[in-house]
CSV table of C-alpha atoms in Angstrom, one decimal:
chain,number,residue,atom,x,y,z
A,1,MET,CA,61.6,5.7,-116.7
A,2,GLY,CA,59.8,7.0,-113.6
A,3,ARG,CA,58.2,9.7,-115.6
A,4,TRP,CA,56.6,7.1,-117.9
A,5,ARG,CA,55.2,5.1,-115.1
A,6,ARG,CA,53.7,8.1,-113.5
A,7,ALA,CA,52.1,9.1,-116.9
A,8,LEU,CA,50.7,5.6,-117.4
A,9,ALA,CA,49.3,5.5,-113.9
A,10,ALA,CA,47.6,8.9,-114.4
A,11,ALA,CA,46.1,7.7,-117.7
A,12,GLY,CA,44.8,4.6,-116.0
A,13,ARG,CA,43.1,6.6,-113.3
A,14,TRP,CA,41.5,8.8,-116.0
A,15,GLY,CA,40.3,5.8,-117.9
A,16,SER,CA,38.7,4.2,-114.9
A,17,ALA,CA,37.0,7.4,-114.0
A,18,HIS,CA,35.7,7.8,-117.5
A,19,LEU,CA,34.5,4.2,-117.6
A,20,ARG,CA,32.5,4.7,-114.3
A,21,VAL,CA,30.9,7.9,-115.8
A,22,CYS,CA,29.9,5.9,-118.9
A,23,ARG,CA,28.5,3.1,-116.9
A,24,ARG,CA,26.5,5.5,-114.8
A,25,GLY,CA,25.0,7.1,-117.9
A,26,ARG,CA,23.9,3.8,-119.3
A,27,LEU,CA,22.3,2.8,-116.0
A,28,TRP,CA,20.3,6.1,-115.8
A,29,GLY,CA,19.2,5.6,-119.3
A,30,ASP,CA,18.0,2.1,-118.6
A,31,GLU,CA,16.0,3.1,-115.5
A,32,GLN,CA,14.3,5.9,-117.5
A,33,GLY,CA,13.2,3.5,-120.2
A,34,LEU,CA,12.0,1.0,-117.7
A,35,THR,CA,9.8,3.7,-116.0
A,36,LEU,CA,8.2,4.6,-119.3
A,37,ILE,CA,7.5,0.9,-120.0
A,38,LEU,CA,5.9,0.5,-116.6
A,39,VAL,CA,3.8,3.6,-117.0
A,40,ALA,CA,2.6,2.3,-120.4
A,41,LEU,CA,1.7,-1.0,-118.9
A,42,LEU,CA,-0.1,0.4,-115.8
A,43,PHE,CA,-2.0,3.2,-117.6
A,44,PRO,CA,-4.9,0.9,-118.7
A,45,LEU,CA,-5.2,-0.4,-115.2
A,46,LEU,CA,-5.3,3.1,-113.9
A,47,LEU,CA,-8.1,3.9,-116.3
A,48,VAL,CA,-10.0,0.9,-115.1
A,49,PHE,CA,-9.5,1.9,-111.5
A,50,MET,CA,-10.7,5.4,-112.2
A,51,GLY,CA,-13.7,4.0,-114.1
A,52,ILE,CA,-14.6,1.8,-111.2
A,53,VAL,CA,-14.4,4.8,-108.8
A,54,ILE,CA,-16.6,6.9,-111.1
A,55,ASP,CA,-19.1,4.1,-111.6
A,56,GLY,CA,-19.3,3.4,-107.9
A,57,GLY,CA,-20.0,7.1,-107.1
A,58,MET,CA,-22.6,7.3,-109.9
A,59,ALA,CA,-24.2,4.1,-108.6
A,60,LEU,CA,-24.5,5.4,-105.1
A,61,SER,CA,-25.9,8.7,-106.3
A,62,THR,CA,-28.4,7.1,-108.7
A,63,ARG,CA,-29.5,4.7,-105.9
A,64,ARG,CA,-30.3,7.6,-103.6
A,65,GLU,CA,-32.1,9.4,-106.4
A,66,LEU,CA,-34.1,6.2,-107.3
A,67,GLN,CA,-35.1,5.6,-103.7
A,68,ASN,CA,-36.1,9.3,-103.2
A,69,ALA,CA,-38.2,9.1,-106.4
A,70,ALA,CA,-39.9,5.8,-105.3
A,71,ASP,CA,-40.7,7.1,-101.8
A,72,ALA,CA,-42.1,10.4,-103.2
A,73,ALA,CA,-44.2,8.6,-105.9
A,74,SER,CA,-45.6,6.0,-103.4
A,75,LEU,CA,-46.6,8.7,-100.8
A,76,ALA,CA,-48.2,10.9,-103.4
A,77,ALA,CA,-50.1,7.9,-104.9
A,78,ALA,CA,-51.4,6.7,-101.5
A,79,GLN,CA,-53.2,10.0,-101.0
A,80,ASP,CA,-55.5,9.1,-103.9
A,81,LEU,CA,-56.4,5.6,-102.8
A,82,PRO,CA,-58.5,3.6,-103.2
A,83,ASN,CA,-58.8,5.1,-106.7
A,84,ALA,CA,-56.2,2.7,-108.3
A,85,SER,CA,-56.1,4.4,-111.7
A,86,LEU,CA,-55.6,7.9,-110.3
A,87,ALA,CA,-53.0,6.6,-107.9
A,88,THR,CA,-51.1,5.0,-110.7
A,89,ALA,CA,-51.1,8.1,-112.8
A,90,VAL,CA,-49.9,10.2,-109.9
A,91,ALA,CA,-47.1,7.8,-109.1
A,92,GLN,CA,-45.8,8.0,-112.6
A,93,ASP,CA,-46.0,11.8,-112.7
A,94,TYR,CA,-44.0,12.1,-109.5
A,95,ALA,CA,-41.4,9.6,-110.7
A,96,GLU,CA,-41.1,11.6,-113.9
A,97,GLY,CA,-40.8,14.8,-111.9
A,98,ASN,CA,-37.8,13.3,-110.1
A,99,GLY,CA,-36.1,12.4,-113.4
A,100,PHE,CA,-37.3,8.9,-114.0
A,101,GLY,CA,-40.0,8.9,-116.7
A,102,ASP,CA,-41.9,5.7,-117.3
A,103,GLY,CA,-40.6,4.0,-120.4
A,104,VAL,CA,-37.6,6.4,-120.9
A,105,ASP,CA,-34.7,4.3,-122.4
A,106,GLY,CA,-36.7,1.2,-121.6
A,107,ALA,CA,-36.7,1.9,-117.8
A,108,PRO,CA,-40.2,1.3,-116.4
A,109,VAL,CA,-42.1,2.8,-113.4
A,110,THR,CA,-44.2,0.0,-112.0
A,111,VAL,CA,-47.2,0.7,-109.8
A,112,VAL,CA,-49.1,-2.1,-107.9
A,113,THR,CA,-52.3,-1.3,-106.1
A,114,PRO,CA,-54.1,-2.9,-104.4
A,115,TYR,CA,-50.9,-4.1,-102.8
A,116,GLN,CA,-51.2,-7.7,-101.3
A,117,GLY,CA,-54.9,-7.3,-101.3
A,118,ASP,CA,-54.9,-4.0,-99.4
A,119,ALA,CA,-56.8,-1.3,-101.4
A,120,MET,CA,-55.3,1.4,-99.3
A,121,ALA,CA,-51.7,0.5,-100.1
A,122,VAL,CA,-49.5,1.0,-103.2
A,123,GLU,CA,-46.1,-0.3,-104.3
A,124,VAL,CA,-44.0,1.8,-106.6
A,125,THR,CA,-40.8,0.4,-108.3
A,126,VAL,CA,-38.6,2.9,-110.2
A,127,THR,CA,-35.9,1.6,-112.5
A,128,ALA,CA,-33.0,3.7,-114.1
A,129,PRO,CA,-31.7,3.0,-117.6
A,130,PRO,CA,-28.1,1.7,-117.9
A,131,SER,CA,-25.5,4.5,-117.6
A,132,TYR,CA,-21.9,3.6,-116.7
A,133,VAL,CA,-18.3,3.8,-117.9
A,134,ILE,CA,-16.9,0.4,-117.0
A,135,HIS,CA,-19.3,-1.6,-114.9
A,136,ASP,CA,-22.8,-1.2,-113.5
A,137,PHE,CA,-22.8,-1.6,-109.7
A,138,GLY,CA,-25.7,-2.9,-107.8
A,139,ASN,CA,-29.4,-2.9,-108.6
A,140,ARG,CA,-30.5,0.1,-110.6
A,141,SER,CA,-34.0,0.1,-109.2
A,142,ALA,CA,-35.7,1.0,-106.0
A,143,ARG,CA,-39.1,0.3,-104.5
A,144,ALA,CA,-41.3,1.8,-101.8
A,145,VAL,CA,-44.7,0.8,-100.3
A,146,ALA,CA,-47.0,3.4,-98.8
A,147,ARG,CA,-50.4,3.2,-97.2
A,148,SER,CA,-53.1,5.7,-96.7
A,149,VAL,CA,-54.8,6.0,-93.3
A,150,PRO,CA,-57.9,8.2,-93.3
A,151,GLY,CA,-57.8,11.4,-91.3
A,152,GLY,CA,-60.7,12.6,-89.3
A,153,SER,CA,-63.7,10.3,-89.7
A,154,GLY,CA,-63.0,9.6,-93.4
A,155,GLY,CA,-63.2,6.0,-94.2
A,156,TYR,CA,-64.6,4.8,-90.9
A,157,ALA,CA,-68.1,3.3,-90.7
A,158,LEU,CA,-67.7,2.8,-86.9
A,159,LEU,CA,-65.8,5.2,-84.7
A,160,THR,CA,-65.7,4.8,-80.9
A,161,LEU,CA,-64.8,8.1,-79.2
A,162,ASN,CA,-64.1,7.0,-75.6
A,163,GLU,CA,-60.4,7.5,-74.8
A,164,ASP,CA,-59.8,5.2,-71.8
A,165,GLU,CA,-62.5,2.6,-71.3
A,166,CYS,CA,-61.7,-1.0,-71.7
A,167,ARG,CA,-63.9,-2.9,-74.2
A,168,SER,CA,-65.0,0.4,-75.8
A,169,TYR,CA,-65.5,-1.9,-78.8
A,170,ASP,CA,-66.9,-5.2,-77.6
A,171,LYS,CA,-68.1,-8.0,-79.9
A,172,SER,CA,-69.4,-11.3,-78.7
A,173,GLY,CA,-71.5,-14.2,-80.2
A,174,SER,CA,-71.3,-16.1,-83.4
A,175,GLY,CA,-72.7,-13.5,-85.8
A,176,LEU,CA,-70.8,-11.9,-88.6
A,177,LEU,CA,-70.3,-8.1,-88.7
A,178,ASP,CA,-69.7,-7.2,-92.4
A,179,ILE,CA,-68.8,-3.5,-93.0
A,180,GLN,CA,-68.8,-3.1,-96.7
A,181,GLY,CA,-66.4,-0.3,-98.0
A,182,GLY,CA,-65.6,1.2,-94.6
A,183,GLY,CA,-63.5,0.6,-91.5
A,184,ILE,CA,-63.4,0.6,-87.7
A,185,MET,CA,-61.5,3.0,-85.4
A,186,VAL,CA,-61.3,2.6,-81.6
A,187,ASN,CA,-59.9,5.6,-79.8
A,188,SER,CA,-59.4,4.1,-76.3
A,189,ALA,CA,-56.0,3.5,-74.8
A,190,CYS,CA,-57.1,0.8,-72.3
A,191,ASN,CA,-53.9,-1.2,-71.4
A,192,ASN,CA,-55.6,-4.2,-69.8
A,193,PRO,CA,-54.2,-7.2,-71.8
A,194,SER,CA,-57.3,-9.4,-71.0
A,195,ASN,CA,-59.9,-6.6,-71.6
A,196,GLY,CA,-58.5,-4.4,-74.3
A,197,ALA,CA,-60.2,-1.4,-75.9
A,198,LEU,CA,-60.8,-3.5,-79.0
A,199,ASN,CA,-62.2,-6.8,-77.7
A,200,GLY,CA,-63.7,-9.6,-79.6
A,201,VAL,CA,-64.8,-13.1,-78.4
A,202,GLY,CA,-66.8,-15.9,-79.9
A,203,SER,CA,-66.8,-17.4,-83.3
A,204,GLY,CA,-68.3,-14.5,-85.2
A,205,ASP,CA,-66.0,-12.8,-87.7
A,206,VAL,CA,-65.5,-9.1,-88.4
A,207,GLN,CA,-64.9,-8.0,-92.0
A,208,ALA,CA,-64.0,-4.4,-92.9
A,209,SER,CA,-61.8,-2.5,-95.2
A,210,MET,CA,-59.5,-1.5,-92.2
A,211,ILE,CA,-59.6,-2.0,-88.5
A,212,HIS,CA,-57.6,0.4,-86.4
A,213,TYR,CA,-57.1,1.1,-82.7
A,214,TYR,CA,-55.2,3.8,-80.8
A,215,TYR,CA,-51.8,2.7,-79.6
A,216,GLU,CA,-49.5,4.6,-77.2
A,217,GLY,CA,-47.0,1.9,-76.3
A,218,THR,CA,-49.3,-0.7,-74.7
A,219,GLU,CA,-51.4,-3.3,-76.6
A,220,THR,CA,-55.1,-2.6,-76.5
A,221,LEU,CA,-56.3,-5.6,-78.5
A,222,SER,CA,-57.8,-8.6,-76.7
A,223,GLY,CA,-60.1,-11.6,-77.1
A,224,SER,CA,-60.2,-14.4,-79.6
A,225,GLY,CA,-62.1,-12.7,-82.3
A,226,VAL,CA,-61.4,-13.3,-86.0
A,227,TYR,CA,-60.8,-10.1,-88.0
A,228,THR,CA,-60.3,-9.5,-91.7
A,229,PRO,CA,-58.0,-7.6,-92.0
A,230,TRP,CA,-56.2,-8.0,-88.8
A,231,PRO,CA,-56.4,-4.9,-86.6
A,232,GLU,CA,-53.6,-2.4,-86.8
A,233,PRO,CA,-52.3,0.0,-84.2
A,234,TYR,CA,-52.7,3.7,-85.1
A,235,GLY,CA,-50.6,6.4,-83.4
A,236,ALA,CA,-53.3,9.1,-83.2
A,237,ARG,CA,-56.8,9.4,-82.0
A,238,VAL,CA,-59.5,10.4,-84.5
A,239,PRO,CA,-61.3,13.5,-83.2
A,240,ASP,CA,-65.1,13.7,-83.0
A,241,PRO,CA,-66.1,15.2,-86.4
A,242,LEU,CA,-69.4,16.5,-85.0
A,243,ALA,CA,-68.3,18.0,-81.8
A,244,SER,CA,-68.8,21.5,-82.9
A,245,LEU,CA,-72.4,21.0,-84.2
A,246,THR,CA,-75.0,22.9,-82.3
A,247,PRO,CA,-78.0,20.7,-81.2
A,248,PRO,CA,-81.6,21.7,-81.9
A,249,GLY,CA,-83.3,23.7,-79.2
A,250,THR,CA,-86.1,22.8,-76.9
A,251,SER,CA,-88.1,26.0,-77.1
A,252,PRO,CA,-91.8,25.7,-76.2
A,253,ALA,CA,-92.5,27.5,-79.5
A,254,SER,CA,-91.2,24.4,-81.3
A,255,ILE,CA,-93.5,21.9,-79.6
A,256,SER,CA,-95.0,19.3,-81.8
A,257,PRO,CA,-98.8,19.2,-82.1
A,258,ASP,CA,-98.5,15.5,-81.2
A,259,SER,CA,-96.5,16.0,-78.0
A,260,GLY,CA,-97.9,14.2,-75.0
A,261,GLY,CA,-97.0,17.0,-72.6
A,262,THR,CA,-95.7,20.6,-72.3
A,263,ALA,CA,-92.4,22.1,-71.2
A,264,GLU,CA,-93.6,22.6,-67.7
A,265,SER,CA,-95.6,19.4,-67.5
A,266,PRO,CA,-93.9,16.7,-69.6
A,267,ALA,CA,-95.8,13.5,-70.4
A,268,THR,CA,-94.8,10.6,-72.6
A,269,LEU,CA,-96.8,10.1,-75.9
A,270,HIS,CA,-98.0,6.5,-76.1
A,271,ILE,CA,-98.9,5.2,-79.5
A,272,THR,CA,-100.9,2.0,-79.7
A,273,GLY,CA,-103.5,0.5,-82.0
A,274,SER,CA,-103.5,-1.3,-85.3
A,275,GLY,CA,-104.2,1.5,-87.7
A,276,PRO,CA,-101.6,3.6,-89.6
A,277,THR,CA,-100.5,6.7,-87.7
A,278,VAL,CA,-98.7,9.9,-89.0
A,279,ILE,CA,-96.9,12.1,-86.5
A,280,GLN,CA,-95.4,15.5,-86.9
A,281,PRO,CA,-91.9,16.9,-86.1
A,282,GLY,CA,-91.2,19.2,-83.2
A,283,VAL,CA,-90.3,19.0,-79.5
A,284,TYR,CA,-91.9,16.1,-77.6
A,285,TYR,CA,-91.9,16.9,-73.8
A,286,GLY,CA,-91.8,13.5,-72.3
A,287,GLY,CA,-90.7,11.5,-75.4
A,288,ILE,CA,-92.5,8.8,-77.4
A,289,GLN,CA,-93.3,5.2,-76.7
A,290,MET,CA,-94.6,3.0,-79.5
A,291,SER,CA,-96.2,-0.4,-79.1
A,292,ALA,CA,-98.6,-0.3,-82.0
A,293,SER,CA,-99.2,-3.1,-84.5
A,294,GLY,CA,-100.0,-0.5,-87.2
A,295,ASN,CA,-97.4,1.3,-89.2
A,296,LEU,CA,-96.1,4.7,-88.0
A,297,VAL,CA,-95.0,7.4,-90.5
A,298,PHE,CA,-92.8,10.2,-89.3
A,299,ALA,CA,-93.3,13.4,-91.4
A,300,SER,CA,-90.0,14.9,-92.5
A,301,GLY,CA,-88.3,17.2,-89.9
A,302,ILE,CA,-86.5,17.3,-86.6
A,303,TYR,CA,-87.9,15.4,-83.6
A,304,VAL,CA,-86.6,16.4,-80.2
A,305,MET,CA,-87.3,14.0,-77.3
A,306,ALA,CA,-87.1,16.4,-74.3
A,307,GLY,CA,-87.2,13.7,-71.7
A,308,GLY,CA,-88.8,10.3,-71.9
A,309,GLY,CA,-86.7,8.8,-74.7
A,310,PHE,CA,-87.7,7.2,-77.9
A,311,VAL,CA,-88.9,3.6,-77.4
A,312,TYR,CA,-90.4,1.1,-79.9
A,313,SER,CA,-91.6,-2.4,-79.0
A,314,GLY,CA,-94.4,-3.0,-81.5
A,315,SER,CA,-94.9,-5.0,-84.6
A,316,GLY,CA,-95.8,-2.2,-87.0
A,317,ASP,CA,-93.2,-0.6,-89.3
A,318,LEU,CA,-91.6,2.8,-88.6
A,319,ASN,CA,-90.9,4.9,-91.6
A,320,GLY,CA,-89.3,8.3,-91.7
A,321,ASN,CA,-87.8,10.0,-94.7
A,322,GLY,CA,-85.7,13.1,-94.0
A,323,VAL,CA,-85.9,12.7,-90.2
A,324,MET,CA,-83.6,13.3,-87.3
A,325,ILE,CA,-84.4,12.1,-83.8
A,326,TYR,CA,-82.5,14.1,-81.1
A,327,ASN,CA,-82.7,12.7,-77.6
A,328,THR,CA,-82.1,15.0,-74.6
A,329,ASN,CA,-84.0,16.1,-71.4
A,330,ASP,CA,-86.6,18.7,-70.6
A,331,PRO,CA,-84.7,21.7,-69.3
A,332,TYR,CA,-87.8,23.5,-68.0
A,333,VAL,CA,-88.4,21.2,-65.0
A,334,PRO,CA,-86.2,19.4,-62.5
A,335,GLN,CA,-85.1,16.0,-63.7
A,336,GLY,CA,-86.6,14.3,-60.6
A,337,ASN,CA,-86.4,10.5,-60.2
A,338,PRO,CA,-84.7,8.3,-62.9
A,339,ALA,CA,-88.1,7.4,-64.4
A,340,SER,CA,-89.3,11.0,-64.7
A,341,PRO,CA,-90.6,11.9,-68.1
A,342,ALA,CA,-88.5,15.0,-67.9
A,343,ARG,CA,-85.3,13.0,-67.7
A,344,CYS,CA,-83.4,11.8,-70.8
A,345,GLN,CA,-84.2,8.2,-71.4
A,346,ARG,CA,-83.1,5.5,-73.8
A,347,ILE,CA,-83.4,5.3,-77.6
A,348,ASP,CA,-84.7,1.7,-77.7
A,349,LEU,CA,-85.7,0.0,-80.9
A,350,ARG,CA,-86.7,-3.6,-80.1
A,351,GLY,CA,-89.8,-4.1,-82.1
A,352,SER,CA,-90.4,-6.8,-84.7
A,353,GLY,CA,-91.3,-4.4,-87.5
A,354,ASN,CA,-89.0,-2.7,-89.9
A,355,ASN,CA,-87.4,0.6,-88.9
A,356,VAL,CA,-86.7,2.5,-92.1
A,357,PHE,CA,-85.2,6.0,-91.6
A,358,THR,CA,-83.1,8.4,-93.6
A,359,GLY,CA,-81.6,11.6,-92.4
A,360,PRO,CA,-82.4,15.2,-93.6
A,361,ALA,CA,-81.2,15.9,-97.1
A,362,SER,CA,-80.1,19.5,-96.3
A,363,GLY,CA,-79.5,21.9,-93.4
A,364,PRO,CA,-77.1,21.7,-90.4
A,365,TYR,CA,-78.2,18.2,-89.6
A,366,THR,CA,-77.8,16.7,-93.0
A,367,ASP,CA,-77.8,12.8,-92.9
A,368,ILE,CA,-78.0,12.5,-89.1
A,369,VAL,CA,-80.7,10.0,-88.2
A,370,PHE,CA,-80.2,9.5,-84.4
A,371,TRP,CA,-78.3,12.0,-82.2
A,372,GLN,CA,-78.2,11.9,-78.4
A,373,ASP,CA,-77.1,14.7,-76.1
A,374,ILE,CA,-73.6,14.2,-74.9
A,375,ALA,CA,-74.8,14.7,-71.3
A,376,CYS,CA,-77.1,11.7,-71.7
A,377,ASP,CA,-75.4,8.4,-71.0
A,378,LYS,CA,-78.3,6.1,-71.7
A,379,SER,CA,-77.4,3.3,-74.1
A,380,MET,CA,-79.2,3.1,-77.4
A,381,THR,CA,-80.5,-0.3,-78.3
A,382,LEU,CA,-80.9,-1.4,-81.9
A,383,GLU,CA,-82.3,-4.9,-82.1
A,384,GLY,CA,-84.2,-6.4,-85.0
A,385,SER,CA,-83.9,-8.0,-88.4
A,386,GLY,CA,-85.6,-5.4,-90.6
A,387,ASP,CA,-83.9,-2.2,-89.8
A,388,SER,CA,-82.6,0.0,-92.6
A,389,LEU,CA,-81.0,3.3,-91.8
A,390,GLY,CA,-79.6,5.9,-94.2
A,391,GLY,CA,-77.4,8.2,-92.2
A,392,VAL,CA,-75.4,8.8,-89.0
A,393,ILE,CA,-76.0,7.4,-85.6
A,394,TYR,CA,-74.3,9.9,-83.2
A,395,LEU,CA,-74.0,9.1,-79.5
A,396,PRO,CA,-71.0,11.1,-78.2
A,397,GLY,CA,-71.7,10.2,-74.6
A,398,ALA,CA,-73.3,6.8,-74.7
A,399,GLU,CA,-73.1,3.2,-76.0
A,400,LEU,CA,-74.7,1.7,-79.0
A,401,ALA,CA,-75.8,-1.9,-78.3
A,402,MET,CA,-76.6,-3.9,-81.4
A,403,SER,CA,-78.0,-7.4,-82.0
A,404,GLY,CA,-80.2,-9.1,-84.5
A,405,SER,CA,-79.5,-9.7,-88.2
A,406,GLY,CA,-79.9,-8.3,-91.7
A,407,ASN,CA,-78.6,-5.4,-93.7
A,408,LEU,CA,-78.6,-2.2,-91.6
A,409,GLY,CA,-78.2,-0.2,-94.8
A,410,PRO,CA,-75.9,2.8,-95.5
A,411,VAL,CA,-74.9,3.8,-92.0
A,412,GLN,CA,-72.0,5.7,-90.3
A,413,ILE,CA,-71.8,5.1,-86.5
A,414,ILE,CA,-70.0,7.6,-84.2
A,415,VAL,CA,-70.5,6.6,-80.6
A,416,ASP,CA,-68.8,6.7,-77.2
A,417,THR,CA,-68.7,2.9,-77.0
A,418,PHE,CA,-70.0,0.0,-79.1
A,419,ASP,CA,-71.4,-3.5,-78.1
A,420,LEU,CA,-72.4,-6.1,-80.6
A,421,SER,CA,-73.9,-9.5,-79.5
A,422,GLY,CA,-75.9,-12.3,-80.9
A,423,SER,CA,-75.8,-15.0,-83.6
A,424,GLY,CA,-77.3,-13.0,-86.4
A,425,ASN,CA,-75.2,-11.6,-89.3
A,426,ILE,CA,-75.3,-7.8,-89.7
A,427,ALA,CA,-74.1,-6.0,-92.8
A,428,ILE,CA,-73.4,-2.2,-93.0
A,429,GLU,CA,-73.0,-0.4,-96.3
A,430,PHE,CA,-70.6,2.3,-95.5
A,431,VAL,CA,-71.3,5.8,-96.7
A,432,ASN,CA,-69.0,8.6,-95.6
A,433,TYR,CA,-71.8,11.0,-94.6
A,434,VAL,CA,-69.6,13.1,-92.2
A,435,ILE,CA,-67.0,15.3,-93.8
A,436,PRO,CA,-63.6,14.1,-92.7
A,437,GLY,CA,-61.9,15.9,-89.9
A,438,GLY,CA,-58.5,16.0,-91.8
A,439,ASP,CA,-56.6,14.9,-94.9
A,440,PRO,CA,-55.6,11.3,-95.2
A,441,VAL,CA,-52.4,10.4,-93.4
A,442,VAL,CA,-49.9,8.5,-95.6
A,443,ARG,CA,-46.9,6.6,-94.4
A,444,LEU,CA,-44.2,4.4,-95.8
A,445,LEU,CA,-44.4,0.7,-94.9
A,446,GLU,CA,-41.4,-0.5,-96.8
């Protein structure tokens, strides 16, 4: 009887153990099946997540490529402004070179110039075609705005060279200064807030294609003047493009047959009378003063005022085609008192007649009409209503004082300082006679 009980007990223990093993097997099998079900359910979500990661990375990479292409295209296009058609073609070429061709898969390259009325600015927008796995992130386009600033003297009808004088450009009165096709550049770094380097007062407007002034951290714009466009600071001075030009000599061998004096004994030539007069080029020892009512004709050539200046106060017309007037002193005798005919005096054009001059058509002084020795600080006065000059006024060491009215003609002015006054309107038709001192400077605005 005891043996049977022990046998049954052993059998029970074996059965319980077997049952536990079976239960464990079913539980392991259930867990394995559940894992497979979960993986199957989560796999699409995993694919979506991977797609989002891939699209996000592609979007960031494409965005960088788009912006780089837009920046490069706008900077390249700005170098060809104000030629809008050429700038547009260049922008599209640069965008295509960076992988974004105009019209490829319906993705355009848009070029806008003039931009917001500025002929020297261009906006380029580059758009990429759709390319994504799950979702397109962000804006698949980029834009950039670039502007061209002329280097050297290029583009400037008026350049003031003085680097530190306050009011180196000074305009007063109610007259309009209209520079057609050219700009203004002021090199001075005057930091007086009430008398800046670029100073304008009065009700007269200034219109130009661009107005720049040198800026080194302190504002140099003052006054109440009205400008179109508003003056912009410029981070570099424009060098004198004619600084290396050698002036004409004052050799006695080059004396004009009409000179009033000689190298050793200078005397001013006075021209009066009512009849027409023709004078010849060469050196004038003692300069020329004109108060005639008759017309004066200057034969083509170089006129050197070796002392005495060049003064006109008459009513007759002055005409010179292919003429340059160079104003200096007589180096052969002491300068003496301030009124000595050997001393450099003013270029002073105040007569009521018309002054019609054009510069030489060839040679080292091509297109220069008036040039004053840098050592001579006498102001040049240009006052009247019938002046027409075709060429450059170059006063590297002196001021140009202008007043009057009318169309001055195709002129480029390069002077130490500039003063404009009066109520008359003056128009300048800019021609870039002087070869620019450098390539255009382009910069990104946006």
